[in-house]
JSON list of C-alpha atoms in Angstrom, two decimals:
[
{"chain": "A", "resi": 1, "resn": "UNK", "atom": "CA", "xyz": [12.74, -22.70, -12.87]},
{"chain": "A", "resi": 2, "resn": "UNK", "atom": "CA", "xyz": [9.81, -25.08, -12.97]},
{"chain": "A", "resi": 3, "resn": "UNK", "atom": "CA", "xyz": [9.95, -28.72, -12.17]},
{"chain": "A", "resi": 4, "resn": "UNK", "atom": "CA", "xyz": [7.44, -31.52, -12.46]},
{"chain": "A", "resi": 5, "resn": "UNK", "atom": "CA", "xyz": [8.07, -34.70, -10.52]},
{"chain": "A", "resi": 6, "resn": "UNK", "atom": "CA", "xyz": [5.99, -37.90, -10.93]},
{"chain": "A", "resi": 7, "resn": "UNK", "atom": "CA", "xyz": [5.64, -40.67, -8.43]},
{"chain": "A", "resi": 8, "resn": "UNK", "atom": "CA", "xyz": [3.56, -43.83, -7.98]},
{"chain": "A", "resi": 9, "resn": "UNK", "atom": "CA", "xyz": [4.67, -46.02, -10.80]},
{"chain": "A", "resi": 10, "resn": "UNK", "atom": "CA", "xyz": [5.58, -49.67, -10.40]},
{"chain": "A", "resi": 11, "resn": "UNK", "atom": "CA", "xyz": [4.76, -53.28, -11.20]},
{"chain": "A", "resi": 12, "resn": "UNK", "atom": "CA", "xyz": [1.25, -54.51, -10.89]},
{"chain": "A", "resi": 13, "resn": "UNK", "atom": "CA", "xyz": [-0.70, -57.55, -12.04]},
{"chain": "A", "resi": 14, "resn": "UNK", "atom": "CA", "xyz": [-3.44, -57.26, -14.65]},
{"chain": "A", "resi": 15, "resn": "UNK", "atom": "CA", "xyz": [-6.64, -56.08, -13.05]},
{"chain": "A", "resi": 16, "resn": "UNK", "atom": "CA", "xyz": [-4.82, -54.17, -10.38]},
{"chain": "A", "resi": 17, "resn": "UNK", "atom": "CA", "xyz": [-4.65, -50.48, -9.63]},
{"chain": "A", "resi": 18, "resn": "UNK", "atom": "CA", "xyz": [-2.03, -47.77, -9.33]},
{"chain": "A", "resi": 19, "resn": "UNK", "atom": "CA", "xyz": [-2.22, -44.07, -8.50]},
{"chain": "A", "resi": 20, "resn": "UNK", "atom": "CA", "xyz": [0.20, -41.71, -10.10]},
{"chain": "A", "resi": 21, "resn": "UNK", "atom": "CA", "xyz": [0.99, -38.27, -8.63]},
{"chain": "A", "resi": 22, "resn": "UNK", "atom": "CA", "xyz": [2.75, -35.31, -10.16]},
{"chain": "A", "resi": 23, "resn": "UNK", "atom": "CA", "xyz": [3.90, -32.24, -8.23]},
{"chain": "A", "resi": 24, "resn": "UNK", "atom": "CA", "xyz": [4.75, -28.92, -9.90]},
{"chain": "A", "resi": 25, "resn": "UNK", "atom": "CA", "xyz": [7.19, -26.65, -8.10]},
{"chain": "A", "resi": 26, "resn": "UNK", "atom": "CA", "xyz": [9.34, -23.61, -8.70]},
{"chain": "A", "resi": 27, "resn": "UNK", "atom": "CA", "xyz": [8.44, -20.23, -10.20]},
{"chain": "A", "resi": 28, "resn": "UNK", "atom": "CA", "xyz": [4.76, -20.82, -10.85]},
{"chain": "A", "resi": 29, "resn": "UNK", "atom": "CA", "xyz": [2.45, -17.93, -11.48]},
{"chain": "A", "resi": 30, "resn": "UNK", "atom": "CA", "xyz": [-0.47, -19.89, -12.86]},
{"chain": "A", "resi": 31, "resn": "UNK", "atom": "CA", "xyz": [-1.17, -23.40, -14.14]},
{"chain": "A", "resi": 32, "resn": "UNK", "atom": "CA", "xyz": [-3.60, -23.92, -16.98]},
{"chain": "A", "resi": 33, "resn": "UNK", "atom": "CA", "xyz": [-4.25, -27.45, -18.28]},
{"chain": "A", "resi": 34, "resn": "UNK", "atom": "CA", "xyz": [-2.48, -30.44, -16.76]},
{"chain": "A", "resi": 35, "resn": "UNK", "atom": "CA", "xyz": [-2.28, -33.93, -18.12]},
{"chain": "A", "resi": 36, "resn": "UNK", "atom": "CA", "xyz": [-0.78, -37.39, -18.45]},
{"chain": "A", "resi": 37, "resn": "UNK", "atom": "CA", "xyz": [0.82, -38.94, -21.54]},
{"chain": "A", "resi": 38, "resn": "UNK", "atom": "CA", "xyz": [2.41, -42.36, -21.93]},
{"chain": "A", "resi": 39, "resn": "UNK", "atom": "CA", "xyz": [4.99, -43.89, -24.25]},
{"chain": "A", "resi": 40, "resn": "UNK", "atom": "CA", "xyz": [5.37, -47.63, -24.73]},
{"chain": "A", "resi": 41, "resn": "UNK", "atom": "CA", "xyz": [8.47, -49.13, -26.27]},
{"chain": "A", "resi": 42, "resn": "UNK", "atom": "CA", "xyz": [8.59, -48.54, -30.04]},
{"chain": "A", "resi": 43, "resn": "UNK", "atom": "CA", "xyz": [5.47, -46.35, -29.96]},
{"chain": "A", "resi": 44, "resn": "UNK", "atom": "CA", "xyz": [4.82, -42.66, -30.06]},
{"chain": "A", "resi": 45, "resn": "UNK", "atom": "CA", "xyz": [3.91, -40.71, -26.94]},
{"chain": "A", "resi": 46, "resn": "UNK", "atom": "CA", "xyz": [0.12, -40.54, -26.61]},
{"chain": "A", "resi": 47, "resn": "UNK", "atom": "CA", "xyz": [-2.33, -38.57, -24.53]},
{"chain": "A", "resi": 48, "resn": "UNK", "atom": "CA", "xyz": [-3.89, -40.52, -21.67]},
{"chain": "A", "resi": 49, "resn": "UNK", "atom": "CA", "xyz": [-5.92, -37.80, -19.94]},
{"chain": "A", "resi": 50, "resn": "UNK", "atom": "CA", "xyz": [-6.04, -34.08, -19.45]},
{"chain": "A", "resi": 51, "resn": "UNK", "atom": "CA", "xyz": [-7.80, -31.69, -17.06]},
{"chain": "A", "resi": 52, "resn": "UNK", "atom": "CA", "xyz": [-8.46, -27.98, -17.14]},
{"chain": "A", "resi": 53, "resn": "UNK", "atom": "CA", "xyz": [-8.23, -25.56, -14.22]},
{"chain": "A", "resi": 54, "resn": "UNK", "atom": "CA", "xyz": [-12.02, -25.82, -13.87]},
{"chain": "A", "resi": 55, "resn": "UNK", "atom": "CA", "xyz": [-11.96, -29.58, -13.76]},
{"chain": "A", "resi": 56, "resn": "UNK", "atom": "CA", "xyz": [-13.10, -30.46, -17.29]},
{"chain": "A", "resi": 57, "resn": "UNK", "atom": "CA", "xyz": [-11.52, -33.77, -18.34]},
{"chain": "A", "resi": 58, "resn": "UNK", "atom": "CA", "xyz": [-10.61, -35.56, -21.56]},
{"chain": "A", "resi": 59, "resn": "UNK", "atom": "CA", "xyz": [-9.60, -39.17, -21.89]},
{"chain": "A", "resi": 60, "resn": "UNK", "atom": "CA", "xyz": [-8.14, -41.44, -24.51]},
{"chain": "A", "resi": 61, "resn": "UNK", "atom": "CA", "xyz": [-10.72, -44.01, -25.60]},
{"chain": "A", "resi": 62, "resn": "UNK", "atom": "CA", "xyz": [-8.49, -46.84, -24.43]},
{"chain": "A", "resi": 63, "resn": "UNK", "atom": "CA", "xyz": [-8.65, -45.71, -20.80]},
{"chain": "A", "resi": 64, "resn": "UNK", "atom": "CA", "xyz": [-12.19, -44.35, -20.48]},
{"chain": "A", "resi": 65, "resn": "UNK", "atom": "CA", "xyz": [-14.00, -45.91, -17.58]},
{"chain": "A", "resi": 66, "resn": "UNK", "atom": "CA", "xyz": [-10.80, -47.25, -16.03]},
{"chain": "A", "resi": 67, "resn": "UNK", "atom": "CA", "xyz": [-8.64, -44.20, -15.43]},
{"chain": "A", "resi": 68, "resn": "UNK", "atom": "CA", "xyz": [-9.54, -40.98, -13.55]},
{"chain": "A", "resi": 69, "resn": "UNK", "atom": "CA", "xyz": [-7.56, -37.75, -13.66]},
{"chain": "A", "resi": 70, "resn": "UNK", "atom": "CA", "xyz": [-7.88, -35.19, -10.90]},
{"chain": "A", "resi": 71, "resn": "UNK", "atom": "CA", "xyz": [-5.95, -32.18, -9.68]},
{"chain": "A", "resi": 72, "resn": "UNK", "atom": "CA", "xyz": [-5.41, -30.14, -6.53]},
{"chain": "A", "resi": 73, "resn": "UNK", "atom": "CA", "xyz": [-4.95, -26.49, -7.60]},
{"chain": "A", "resi": 74, "resn": "UNK", "atom": "CA", "xyz": [-3.89, -25.38, -4.16]},
{"chain": "A", "resi": 75, "resn": "UNK", "atom": "CA", "xyz": [-1.03, -27.90, -4.14]},
{"chain": "A", "resi": 76, "resn": "UNK", "atom": "CA", "xyz": [-0.14, -27.67, -7.86]},
{"chain": "A", "resi": 77, "resn": "UNK", "atom": "CA", "xyz": [-0.61, -31.38, -8.24]},
{"chain": "A", "resi": 78, "resn": "UNK", "atom": "CA", "xyz": [-2.28, -33.71, -10.72]},
{"chain": "A", "resi": 79, "resn": "UNK", "atom": "CA", "xyz": [-3.21, -37.31, -10.16]},
{"chain": "A", "resi": 80, "resn": "UNK", "atom": "CA", "xyz": [-4.05, -40.34, -12.31]},
{"chain": "A", "resi": 81, "resn": "UNK", "atom": "CA", "xyz": [-6.00, -43.14, -10.72]},
{"chain": "A", "resi": 82, "resn": "UNK", "atom": "CA", "xyz": [-5.63, -46.27, -12.86]},
{"chain": "A", "resi": 83, "resn": "UNK", "atom": "CA", "xyz": [-7.95, -49.21, -12.27]},
{"chain": "A", "resi": 84, "resn": "UNK", "atom": "CA", "xyz": [-8.47, -52.49, -14.08]},
{"chain": "A", "resi": 85, "resn": "UNK", "atom": "CA", "xyz": [-4.99, -52.25, -15.53]},
{"chain": "A", "resi": 86, "resn": "UNK", "atom": "CA", "xyz": [-4.09, -54.22, -18.60]},
{"chain": "A", "resi": 87, "resn": "UNK", "atom": "CA", "xyz": [-0.70, -55.37, -19.97]},
{"chain": "A", "resi": 88, "resn": "UNK", "atom": "CA", "xyz": [-1.18, -52.88, -22.85]},
{"chain": "A", "resi": 89, "resn": "UNK", "atom": "CA", "xyz": [-1.09, -50.06, -20.30]},
{"chain": "A", "resi": 90, "resn": "UNK", "atom": "CA", "xyz": [2.57, -50.79, -19.75]},
{"chain": "A", "resi": 91, "resn": "UNK", "atom": "CA", "xyz": [4.50, -47.63, -20.60]},
{"chain": "A", "resi": 92, "resn": "UNK", "atom": "CA", "xyz": [6.44, -44.72, -19.17]},
{"chain": "A", "resi": 93, "resn": "UNK", "atom": "CA", "xyz": [3.89, -42.21, -17.96]},
{"chain": "A", "resi": 94, "resn": "UNK", "atom": "CA", "xyz": [4.69, -38.49, -18.15]},
{"chain": "A", "resi": 95, "resn": "UNK", "atom": "CA", "xyz": [2.82, -35.59, -16.63]},
{"chain": "A", "resi": 96, "resn": "UNK", "atom": "CA", "xyz": [2.67, -32.15, -18.14]},
{"chain": "A", "resi": 97, "resn": "UNK", "atom": "CA", "xyz": [1.43, -28.71, -17.17]},
{"chain": "A", "resi": 98, "resn": "UNK", "atom": "CA", "xyz": [0.94, -25.44, -19.04]},
{"chain": "A", "resi": 99, "resn": "UNK", "atom": "CA", "xyz": [2.51, -22.92, -16.73]},
{"chain": "A", "resi": 100, "resn": "UNK", "atom": "CA", "xyz": [2.94, -19.13, -17.10]},
{"chain": "A", "resi": 101, "resn": "UNK", "atom": "CA", "xyz": [1.30, -15.76, -16.63]},
{"chain": "A", "resi": 102, "resn": "UNK", "atom": "CA", "xyz": [0.12, -14.14, -19.88]},
{"chain": "A", "resi": 103, "resn": "UNK", "atom": "CA", "xyz": [1.83, -16.72, -22.01]},
{"chain": "A", "resi": 104, "resn": "UNK", "atom": "CA", "xyz": [1.96, -20.42, -21.11]},
{"chain": "A", "resi": 105, "resn": "UNK", "atom": "CA", "xyz": [4.77, -22.90, -21.71]},
{"chain": "A", "resi": 106, "resn": "UNK", "atom": "CA", "xyz": [4.34, -26.66, -21.44]},
{"chain": "A", "resi": 107, "resn": "UNK", "atom": "CA", "xyz": [6.56, -28.38, -18.95]},
{"chain": "A", "resi": 108, "resn": "UNK", "atom": "CA", "xyz": [7.13, -32.16, -18.63]},
{"chain": "A", "resi": 109, "resn": "UNK", "atom": "CA", "xyz": [8.09, -34.51, -15.83]},
{"chain": "A", "resi": 110, "resn": "UNK", "atom": "CA", "xyz": [10.84, -37.05, -16.13]},
{"chain": "A", "resi": 111, "resn": "UNK", "atom": "CA", "xyz": [8.44, -39.98, -16.40]},
{"chain": "A", "resi": 112, "resn": "UNK", "atom": "CA", "xyz": [7.55, -42.95, -14.23]},
{"chain": "A", "resi": 113, "resn": "UNK", "atom": "CA", "xyz": [7.45, -46.55, -15.37]},
{"chain": "A", "resi": 114, "resn": "UNK", "atom": "CA", "xyz": [4.21, -48.57, -15.14]},
{"chain": "A", "resi": 115, "resn": "UNK", "atom": "CA", "xyz": [4.47, -52.24, -15.84]},
{"chain": "A", "resi": 116, "resn": "UNK", "atom": "CA", "xyz": [1.40, -54.46, -15.92]},
{"chain": "A", "resi": 117, "resn": "UNK", "atom": "CA", "xyz": [2.01, -58.23, -15.86]},
{"chain": "A", "resi": 118, "resn": "UNK", "atom": "CA", "xyz": [-0.42, -60.71, -17.35]}
]
């Protein structure tokens, strides 16, 4: 049983910052890529950022230069530092991780709400 638990969401004013954390626990042999997605009301879930085991990162154009993804492989955690937040960043943020041994399955957290007021 693998579980991903996000924390750090909340309400912030435009221009402010938040740091999201996601902890993976359970029967974990190895974690490959980890990432953050978000889903705003009435919209599809979209990729925000991803990071490989070696630290290579990928960002959505809308968050480049404002958000930073990082991970702690020893603790099985992934983080998302969000700066210069905008109202359009308001969404439920989900972390994911590809976990397995020879074959990997994608696991998702339950989501954490981020609300940016103007």
